[in-house]
PDB file of C-alpha atoms in Angstrom:
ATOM      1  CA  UNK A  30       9.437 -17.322 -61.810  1.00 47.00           C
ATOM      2  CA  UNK A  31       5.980 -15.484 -60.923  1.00 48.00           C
ATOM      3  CA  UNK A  32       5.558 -18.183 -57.525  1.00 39.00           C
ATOM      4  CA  UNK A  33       8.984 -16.919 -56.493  1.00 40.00           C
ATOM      5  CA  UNK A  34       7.981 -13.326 -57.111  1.00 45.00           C
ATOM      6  CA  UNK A  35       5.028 -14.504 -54.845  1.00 43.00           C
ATOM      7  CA  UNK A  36       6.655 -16.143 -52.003  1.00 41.00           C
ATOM      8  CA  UNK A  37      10.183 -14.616 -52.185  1.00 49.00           C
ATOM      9  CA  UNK A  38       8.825 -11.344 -50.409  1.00 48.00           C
ATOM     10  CA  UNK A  39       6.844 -13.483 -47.916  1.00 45.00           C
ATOM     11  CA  UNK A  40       9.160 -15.371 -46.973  1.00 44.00           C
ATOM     12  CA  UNK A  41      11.351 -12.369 -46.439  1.00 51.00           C
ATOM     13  CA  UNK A  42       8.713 -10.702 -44.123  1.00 49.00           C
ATOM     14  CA  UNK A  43       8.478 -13.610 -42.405  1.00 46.00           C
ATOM     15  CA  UNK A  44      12.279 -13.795 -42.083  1.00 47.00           C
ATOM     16  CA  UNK A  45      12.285 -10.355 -40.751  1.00 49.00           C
ATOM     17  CA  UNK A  46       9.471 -10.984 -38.398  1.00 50.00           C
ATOM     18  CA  UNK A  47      11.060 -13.751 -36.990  1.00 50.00           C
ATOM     19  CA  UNK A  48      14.640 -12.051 -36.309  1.00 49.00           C
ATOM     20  CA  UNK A  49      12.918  -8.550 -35.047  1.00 54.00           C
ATOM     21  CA  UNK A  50      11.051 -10.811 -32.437  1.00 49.00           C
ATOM     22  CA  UNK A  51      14.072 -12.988 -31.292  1.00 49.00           C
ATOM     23  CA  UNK A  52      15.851  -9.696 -31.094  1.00 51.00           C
ATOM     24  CA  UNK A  53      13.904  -7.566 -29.505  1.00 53.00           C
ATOM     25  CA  UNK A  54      12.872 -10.619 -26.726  1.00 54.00           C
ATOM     26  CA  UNK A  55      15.674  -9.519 -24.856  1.00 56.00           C
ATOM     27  CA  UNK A  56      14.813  -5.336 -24.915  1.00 60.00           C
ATOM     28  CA  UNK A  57      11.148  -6.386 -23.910  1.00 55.00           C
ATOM     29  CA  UNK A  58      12.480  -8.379 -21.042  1.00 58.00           C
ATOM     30  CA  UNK A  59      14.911  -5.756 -20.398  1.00 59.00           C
ATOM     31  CA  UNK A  60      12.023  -3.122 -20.100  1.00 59.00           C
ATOM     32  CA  UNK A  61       9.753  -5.271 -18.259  1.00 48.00           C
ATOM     33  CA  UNK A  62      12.517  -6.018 -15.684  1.00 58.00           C
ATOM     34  CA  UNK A  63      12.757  -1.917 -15.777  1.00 56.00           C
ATOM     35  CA  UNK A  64       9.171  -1.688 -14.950  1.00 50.00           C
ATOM     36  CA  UNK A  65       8.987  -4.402 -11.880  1.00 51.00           C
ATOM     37  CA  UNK A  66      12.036  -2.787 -10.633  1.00 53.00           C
ATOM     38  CA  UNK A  67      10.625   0.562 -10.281  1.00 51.00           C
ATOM     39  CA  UNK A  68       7.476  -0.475  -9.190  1.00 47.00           C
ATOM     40  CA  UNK A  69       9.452  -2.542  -6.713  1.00 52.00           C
ATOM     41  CA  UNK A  70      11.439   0.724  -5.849  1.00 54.00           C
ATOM     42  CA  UNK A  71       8.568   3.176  -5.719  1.00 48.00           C
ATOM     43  CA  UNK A  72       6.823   0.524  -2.644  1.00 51.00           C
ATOM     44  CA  UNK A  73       9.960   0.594  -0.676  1.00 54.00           C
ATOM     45  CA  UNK A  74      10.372   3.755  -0.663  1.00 53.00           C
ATOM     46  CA  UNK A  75       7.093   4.624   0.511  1.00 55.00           C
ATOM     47  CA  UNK A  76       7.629   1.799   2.848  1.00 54.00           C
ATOM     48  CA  UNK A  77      10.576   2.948   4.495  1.00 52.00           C
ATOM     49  CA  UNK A  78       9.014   6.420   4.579  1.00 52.00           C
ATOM     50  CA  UNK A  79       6.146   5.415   6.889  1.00 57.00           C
ATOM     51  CA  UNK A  80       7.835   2.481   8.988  1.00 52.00           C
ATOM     52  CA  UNK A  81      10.517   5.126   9.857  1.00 51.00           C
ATOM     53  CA  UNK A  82       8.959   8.499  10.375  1.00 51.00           C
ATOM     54  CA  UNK A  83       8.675   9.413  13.761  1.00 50.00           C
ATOM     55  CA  UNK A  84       5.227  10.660  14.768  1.00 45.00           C
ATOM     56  CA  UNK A  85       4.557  14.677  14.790  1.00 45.00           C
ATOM     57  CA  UNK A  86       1.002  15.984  15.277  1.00 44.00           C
ATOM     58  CA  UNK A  87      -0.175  19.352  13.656  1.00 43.00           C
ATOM     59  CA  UNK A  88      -2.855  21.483  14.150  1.00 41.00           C
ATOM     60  CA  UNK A  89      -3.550  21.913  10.776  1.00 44.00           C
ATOM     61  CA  UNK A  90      -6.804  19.900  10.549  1.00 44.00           C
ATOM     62  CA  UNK A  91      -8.664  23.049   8.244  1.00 48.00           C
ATOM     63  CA  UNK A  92     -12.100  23.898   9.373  1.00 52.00           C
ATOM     64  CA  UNK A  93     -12.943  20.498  10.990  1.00 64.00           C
ATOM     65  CA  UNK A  94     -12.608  18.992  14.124  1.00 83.00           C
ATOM     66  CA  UNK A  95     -10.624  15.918  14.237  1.00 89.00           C
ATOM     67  CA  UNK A  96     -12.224  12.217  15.375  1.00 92.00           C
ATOM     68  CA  UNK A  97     -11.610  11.539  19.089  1.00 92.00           C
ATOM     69  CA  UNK A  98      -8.874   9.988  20.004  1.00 93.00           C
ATOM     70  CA  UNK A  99      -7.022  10.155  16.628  1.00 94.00           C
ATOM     71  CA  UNK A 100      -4.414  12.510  15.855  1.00 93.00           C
ATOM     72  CA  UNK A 101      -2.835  14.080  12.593  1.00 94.00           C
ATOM     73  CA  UNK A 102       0.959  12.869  11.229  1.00 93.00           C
ATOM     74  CA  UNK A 103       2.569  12.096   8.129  1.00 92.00           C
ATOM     75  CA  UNK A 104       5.175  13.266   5.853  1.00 92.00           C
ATOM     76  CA  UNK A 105       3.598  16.823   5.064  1.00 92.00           C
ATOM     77  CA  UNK A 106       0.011  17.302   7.067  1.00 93.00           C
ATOM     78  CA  UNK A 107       0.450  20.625   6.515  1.00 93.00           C
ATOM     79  CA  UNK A 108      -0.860  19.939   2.860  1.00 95.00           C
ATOM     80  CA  UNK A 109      -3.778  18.402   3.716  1.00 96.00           C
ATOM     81  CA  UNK A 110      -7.175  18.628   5.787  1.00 95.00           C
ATOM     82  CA  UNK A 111      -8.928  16.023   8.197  1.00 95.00           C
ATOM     83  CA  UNK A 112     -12.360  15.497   9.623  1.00 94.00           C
ATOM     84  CA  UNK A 113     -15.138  14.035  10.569  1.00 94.00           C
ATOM     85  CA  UNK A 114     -18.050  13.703   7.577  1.00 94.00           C
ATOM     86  CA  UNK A 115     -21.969  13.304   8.804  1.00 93.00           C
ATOM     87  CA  UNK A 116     -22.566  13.278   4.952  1.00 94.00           C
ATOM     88  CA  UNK A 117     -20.663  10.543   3.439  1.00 95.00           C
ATOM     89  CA  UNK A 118     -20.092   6.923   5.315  1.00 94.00           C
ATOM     90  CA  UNK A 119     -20.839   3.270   5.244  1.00 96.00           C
ATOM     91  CA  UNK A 120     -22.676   2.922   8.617  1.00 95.00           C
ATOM     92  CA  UNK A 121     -23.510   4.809  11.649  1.00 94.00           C
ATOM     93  CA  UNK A 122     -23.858   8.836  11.447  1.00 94.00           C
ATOM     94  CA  UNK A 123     -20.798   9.473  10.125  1.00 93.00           C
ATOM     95  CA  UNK A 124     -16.989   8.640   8.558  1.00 95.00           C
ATOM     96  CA  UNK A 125     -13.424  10.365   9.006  1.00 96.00           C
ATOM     97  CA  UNK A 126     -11.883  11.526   5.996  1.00 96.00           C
ATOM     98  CA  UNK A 127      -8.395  13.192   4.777  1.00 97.00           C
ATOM     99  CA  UNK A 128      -8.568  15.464   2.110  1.00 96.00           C
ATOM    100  CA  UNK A 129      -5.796  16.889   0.361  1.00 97.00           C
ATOM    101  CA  UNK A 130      -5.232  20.707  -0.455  1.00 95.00           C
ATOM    102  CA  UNK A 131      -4.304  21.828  -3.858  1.00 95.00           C
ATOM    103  CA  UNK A 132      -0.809  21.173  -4.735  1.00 94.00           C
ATOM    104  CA  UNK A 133      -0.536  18.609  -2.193  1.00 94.00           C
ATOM    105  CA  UNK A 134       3.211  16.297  -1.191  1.00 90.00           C
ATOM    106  CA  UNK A 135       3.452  13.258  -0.095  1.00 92.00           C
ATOM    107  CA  UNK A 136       1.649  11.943   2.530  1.00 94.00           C
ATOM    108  CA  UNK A 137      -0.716  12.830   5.610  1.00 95.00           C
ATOM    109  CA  UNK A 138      -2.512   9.946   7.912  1.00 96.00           C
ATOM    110  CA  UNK A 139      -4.863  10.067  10.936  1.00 95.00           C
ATOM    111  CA  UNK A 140      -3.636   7.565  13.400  1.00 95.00           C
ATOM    112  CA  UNK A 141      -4.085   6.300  16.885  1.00 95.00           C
ATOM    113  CA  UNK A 142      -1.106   4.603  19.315  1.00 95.00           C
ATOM    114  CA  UNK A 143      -2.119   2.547  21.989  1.00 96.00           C
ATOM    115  CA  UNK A 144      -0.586   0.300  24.416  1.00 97.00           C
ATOM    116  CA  UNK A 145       0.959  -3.142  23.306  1.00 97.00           C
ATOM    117  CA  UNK A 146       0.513  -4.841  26.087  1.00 97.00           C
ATOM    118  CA  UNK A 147      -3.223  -7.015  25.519  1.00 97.00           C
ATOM    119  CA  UNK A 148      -1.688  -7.983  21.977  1.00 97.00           C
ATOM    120  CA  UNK A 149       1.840  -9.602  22.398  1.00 97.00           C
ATOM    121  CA  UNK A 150       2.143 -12.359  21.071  1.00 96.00           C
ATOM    122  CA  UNK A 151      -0.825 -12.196  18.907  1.00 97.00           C
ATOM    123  CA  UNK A 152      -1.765 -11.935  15.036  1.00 97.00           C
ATOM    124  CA  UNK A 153      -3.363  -8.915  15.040  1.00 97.00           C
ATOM    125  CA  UNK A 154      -5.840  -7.677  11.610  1.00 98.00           C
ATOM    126  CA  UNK A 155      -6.472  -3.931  11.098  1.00 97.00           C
ATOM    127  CA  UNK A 156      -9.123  -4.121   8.830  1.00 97.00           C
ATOM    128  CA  UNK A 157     -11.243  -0.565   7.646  1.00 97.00           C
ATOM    129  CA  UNK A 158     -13.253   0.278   4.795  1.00 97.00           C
ATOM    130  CA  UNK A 159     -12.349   2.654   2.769  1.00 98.00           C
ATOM    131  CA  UNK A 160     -13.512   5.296   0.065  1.00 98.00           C
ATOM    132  CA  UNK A 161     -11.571   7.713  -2.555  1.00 98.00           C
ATOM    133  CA  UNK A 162     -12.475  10.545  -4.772  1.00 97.00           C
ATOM    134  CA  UNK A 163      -9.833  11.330  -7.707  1.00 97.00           C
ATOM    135  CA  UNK A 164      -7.180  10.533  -5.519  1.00 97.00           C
ATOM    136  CA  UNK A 165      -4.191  10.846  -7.922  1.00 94.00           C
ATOM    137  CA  UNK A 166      -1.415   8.379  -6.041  1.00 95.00           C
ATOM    138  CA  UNK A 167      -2.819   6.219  -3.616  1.00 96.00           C
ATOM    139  CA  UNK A 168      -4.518   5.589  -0.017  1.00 97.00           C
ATOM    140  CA  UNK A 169      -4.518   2.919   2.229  1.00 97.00           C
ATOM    141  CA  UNK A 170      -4.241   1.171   6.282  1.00 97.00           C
ATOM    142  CA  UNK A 171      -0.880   0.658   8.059  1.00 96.00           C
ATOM    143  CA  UNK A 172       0.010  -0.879  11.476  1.00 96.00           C
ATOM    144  CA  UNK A 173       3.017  -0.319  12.999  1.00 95.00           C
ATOM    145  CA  UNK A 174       4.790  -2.067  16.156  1.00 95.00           C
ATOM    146  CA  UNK A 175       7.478  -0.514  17.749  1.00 95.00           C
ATOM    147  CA  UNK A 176       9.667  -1.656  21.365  1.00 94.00           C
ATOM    148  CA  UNK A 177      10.068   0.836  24.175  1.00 95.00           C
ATOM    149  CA  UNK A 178      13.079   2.660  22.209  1.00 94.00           C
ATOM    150  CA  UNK A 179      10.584   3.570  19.596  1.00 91.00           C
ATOM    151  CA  UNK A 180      12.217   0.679  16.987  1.00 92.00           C
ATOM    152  CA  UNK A 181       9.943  -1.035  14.324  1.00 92.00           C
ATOM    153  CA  UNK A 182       9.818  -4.312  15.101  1.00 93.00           C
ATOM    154  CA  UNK A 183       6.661  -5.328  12.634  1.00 93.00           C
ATOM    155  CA  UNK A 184       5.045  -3.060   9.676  1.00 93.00           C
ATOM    156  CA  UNK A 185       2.645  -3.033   7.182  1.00 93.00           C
ATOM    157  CA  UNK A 186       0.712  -1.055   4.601  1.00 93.00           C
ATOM    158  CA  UNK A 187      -1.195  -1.237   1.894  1.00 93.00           C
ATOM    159  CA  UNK A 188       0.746   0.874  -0.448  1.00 87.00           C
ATOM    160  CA  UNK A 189       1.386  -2.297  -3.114  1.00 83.00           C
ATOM    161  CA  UNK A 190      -1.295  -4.190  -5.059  1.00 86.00           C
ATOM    162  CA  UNK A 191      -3.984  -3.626  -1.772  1.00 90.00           C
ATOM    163  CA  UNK A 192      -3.731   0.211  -2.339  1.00 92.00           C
ATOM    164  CA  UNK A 193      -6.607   2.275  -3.587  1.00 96.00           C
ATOM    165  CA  UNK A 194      -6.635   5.229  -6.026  1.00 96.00           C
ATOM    166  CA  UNK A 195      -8.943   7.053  -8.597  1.00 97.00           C
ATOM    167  CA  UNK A 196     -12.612   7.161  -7.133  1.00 98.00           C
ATOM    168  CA  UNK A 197     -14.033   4.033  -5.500  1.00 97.00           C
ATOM    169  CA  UNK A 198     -16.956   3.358  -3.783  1.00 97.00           C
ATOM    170  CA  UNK A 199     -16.416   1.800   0.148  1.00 98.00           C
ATOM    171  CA  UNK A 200     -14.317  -0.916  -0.102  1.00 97.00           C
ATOM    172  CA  UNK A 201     -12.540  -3.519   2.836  1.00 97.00           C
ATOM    173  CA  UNK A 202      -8.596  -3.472   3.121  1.00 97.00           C
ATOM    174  CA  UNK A 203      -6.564  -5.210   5.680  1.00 96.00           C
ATOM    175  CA  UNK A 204      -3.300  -5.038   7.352  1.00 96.00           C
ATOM    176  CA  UNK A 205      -2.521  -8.616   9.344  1.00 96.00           C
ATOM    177  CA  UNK A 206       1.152  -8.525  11.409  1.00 96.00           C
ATOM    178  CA  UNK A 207       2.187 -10.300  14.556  1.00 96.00           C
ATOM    179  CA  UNK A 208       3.127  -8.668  17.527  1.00 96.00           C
ATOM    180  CA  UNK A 209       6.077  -9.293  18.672  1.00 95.00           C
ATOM    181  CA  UNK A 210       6.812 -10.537  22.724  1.00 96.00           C
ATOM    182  CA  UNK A 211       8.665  -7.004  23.172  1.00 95.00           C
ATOM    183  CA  UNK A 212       6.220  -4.788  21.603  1.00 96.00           C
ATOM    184  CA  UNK A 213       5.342  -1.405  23.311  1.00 97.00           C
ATOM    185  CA  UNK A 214       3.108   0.486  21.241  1.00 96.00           C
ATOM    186  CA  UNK A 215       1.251  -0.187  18.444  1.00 96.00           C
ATOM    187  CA  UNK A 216      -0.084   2.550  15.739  1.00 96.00           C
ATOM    188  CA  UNK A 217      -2.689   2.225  13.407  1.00 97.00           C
ATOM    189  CA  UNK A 218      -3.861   4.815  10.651  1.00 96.00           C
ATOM    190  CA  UNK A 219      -5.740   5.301   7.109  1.00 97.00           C
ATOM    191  CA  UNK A 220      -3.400   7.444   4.485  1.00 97.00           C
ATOM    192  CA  UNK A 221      -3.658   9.308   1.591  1.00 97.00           C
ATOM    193  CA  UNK A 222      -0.707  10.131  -0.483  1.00 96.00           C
ATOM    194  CA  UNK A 223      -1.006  12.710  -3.004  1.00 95.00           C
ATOM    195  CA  UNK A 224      -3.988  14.844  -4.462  1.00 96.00           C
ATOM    196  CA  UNK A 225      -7.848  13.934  -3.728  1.00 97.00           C
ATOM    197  CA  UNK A 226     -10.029  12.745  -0.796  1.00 97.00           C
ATOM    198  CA  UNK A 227     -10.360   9.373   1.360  1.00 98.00           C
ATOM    199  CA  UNK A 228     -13.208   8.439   3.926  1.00 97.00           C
ATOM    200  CA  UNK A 229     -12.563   6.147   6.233  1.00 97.00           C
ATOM    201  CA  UNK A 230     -15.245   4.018   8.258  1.00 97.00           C
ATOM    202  CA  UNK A 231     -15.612   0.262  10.301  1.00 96.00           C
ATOM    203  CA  UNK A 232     -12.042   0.510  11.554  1.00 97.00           C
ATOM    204  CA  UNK A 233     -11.740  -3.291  13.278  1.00 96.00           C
ATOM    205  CA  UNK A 234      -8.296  -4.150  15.309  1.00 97.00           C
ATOM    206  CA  UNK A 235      -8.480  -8.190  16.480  1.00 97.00           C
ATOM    207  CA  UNK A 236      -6.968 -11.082  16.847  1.00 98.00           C
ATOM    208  CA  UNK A 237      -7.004 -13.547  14.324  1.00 97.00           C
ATOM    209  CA  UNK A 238      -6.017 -17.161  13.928  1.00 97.00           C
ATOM    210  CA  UNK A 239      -2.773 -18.485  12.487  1.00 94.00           C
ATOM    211  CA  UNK A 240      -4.520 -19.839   9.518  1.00 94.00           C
ATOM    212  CA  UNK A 241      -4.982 -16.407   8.314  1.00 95.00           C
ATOM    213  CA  UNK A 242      -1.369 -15.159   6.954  1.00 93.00           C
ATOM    214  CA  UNK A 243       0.530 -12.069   8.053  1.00 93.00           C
ATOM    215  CA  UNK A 244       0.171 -10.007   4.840  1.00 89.00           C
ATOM    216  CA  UNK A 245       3.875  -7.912   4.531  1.00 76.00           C
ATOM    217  CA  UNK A 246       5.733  -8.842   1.696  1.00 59.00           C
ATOM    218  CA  UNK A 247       3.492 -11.939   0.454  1.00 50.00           C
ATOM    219  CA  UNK A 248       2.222 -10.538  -2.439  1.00 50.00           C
ATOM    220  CA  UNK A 249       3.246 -11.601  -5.592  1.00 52.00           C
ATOM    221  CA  UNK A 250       5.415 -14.527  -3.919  1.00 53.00           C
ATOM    222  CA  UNK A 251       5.519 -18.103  -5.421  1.00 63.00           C
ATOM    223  CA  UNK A 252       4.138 -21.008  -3.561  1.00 65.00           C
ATOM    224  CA  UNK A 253       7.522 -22.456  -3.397  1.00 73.00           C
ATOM    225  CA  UNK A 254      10.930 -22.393  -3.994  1.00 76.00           C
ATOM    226  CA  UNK A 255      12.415 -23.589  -8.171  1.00 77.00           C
ATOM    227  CA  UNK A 256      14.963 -24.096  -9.916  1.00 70.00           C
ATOM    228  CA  UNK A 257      17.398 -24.733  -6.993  1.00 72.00           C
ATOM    229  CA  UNK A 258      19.944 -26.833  -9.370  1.00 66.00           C
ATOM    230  CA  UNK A 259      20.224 -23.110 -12.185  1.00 76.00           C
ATOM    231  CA  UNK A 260      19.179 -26.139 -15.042  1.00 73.00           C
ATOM    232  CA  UNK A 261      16.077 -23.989 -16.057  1.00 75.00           C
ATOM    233  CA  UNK A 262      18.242 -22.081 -17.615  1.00 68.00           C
ATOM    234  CA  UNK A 263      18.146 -17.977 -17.765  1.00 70.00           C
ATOM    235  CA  UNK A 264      14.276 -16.371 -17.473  1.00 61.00           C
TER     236      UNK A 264
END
């Protein structure tokens, strides 16, 4: 009688233990799926966002005069301030830098556009390096290559796993795309979304080989195809 008054209770917990965590597998899953899925959601939104906004410059560039040949665009420039910074950069005499006002929306970017003539045909890398101070949402590169009616025929940024956010010392991101045969312009730009301030310094556009891989929508992706004949069973 006293070893079942021992082991009757364990065995109960362990009873319990084991039926909370068979039931409960399928909530975490559940929530997990949740997760991915918004995560999922949040980058194609912000995606879309910049690969279809049509370009609008502003003026609104706060005390500071902007980098030559670079202009302002974005979602909401208005909310936000760009320069040029002969305090803080990685090399030279200086860095260009978006920094956002208080309250800021969504997103701002200084960008260039240029011909796509020299590159069709061609895997093109925008590389840059980048810094952040307490930036609250994120800031990245993009390239974007559009035909002569201004569609998006190739697009990348770096608002998934490549992003930066918080305060980080310089640090190298890349954008790799190739450009299509019927390409007309090409833009390029350095983003912030959301509250704080990014520098932005080394900006490199050029070619690369086909041994290095485009880098839209890789991330995260499998090596290779499974479970083509469904007998894995359900994830």
């Amino acid at each position: 009688m006293p070893f079942l008054t021992i082991v009757g209770p364990i065995v109960g917990a362990v009873v319990v233990a084991i039926v909370t965590y068979l039931t409960s597998r399928p909530r975490m899953r559940a929530e997990v799926r949740k997760l991915e899925a918004e995560s999922e959601r949040t980058i194609a939104e912000t995606t879309k966002i910049l690969s279809e906004f049509r370009v609008r410059s502003s003026n609104v560039v706060g005390d500071n005069a902007l980098p030559t040949g670079w202009y302002v665009t974005g979602a909401r420039p208005e909310d936000y301030e760009f320069g040029v910074d002969t305090q803080v950069f990685r090399s030279g005499r200086a860095s260009a830098f978006i920094q956002a006002r208080p309250g800021a929306k969504e997103f701002a970017s200084l960008a260039q556009a240029f011909k796509a003539d020299a590159y069709r045909g061609k895997r093109m890398r925008l590389s840059a390096m980048l810094r952040t101070s307490n930036v609250a949402n994120w800031a990245g590169l993009w390239l974007r290559v559009d035909d002569a009616l201004h569609n998006v025929m190739a697009f990348d940024n770096t608002s998934d796993a490549r992003s930066i956010s918080g305060t980080q010392s310089w640090d190298r991101r890349d954008v790799v795309v190739d450009v299509p045969e019927g390409g007309a312009s090409i833009r390029i730009g350095f983003i912030l979304a959301g509250e704080g301030r990014v520098w932005c310094d080394d900006v490199e556009f050029e070619e690369v080989g086909l041994d290095i891989p485009v880098t839209r929508n890789i991330q995260g992706l499998r090596e290779h195809p499974e479970n083509l004949d469904f007998e894995a069973g359900a994830g």
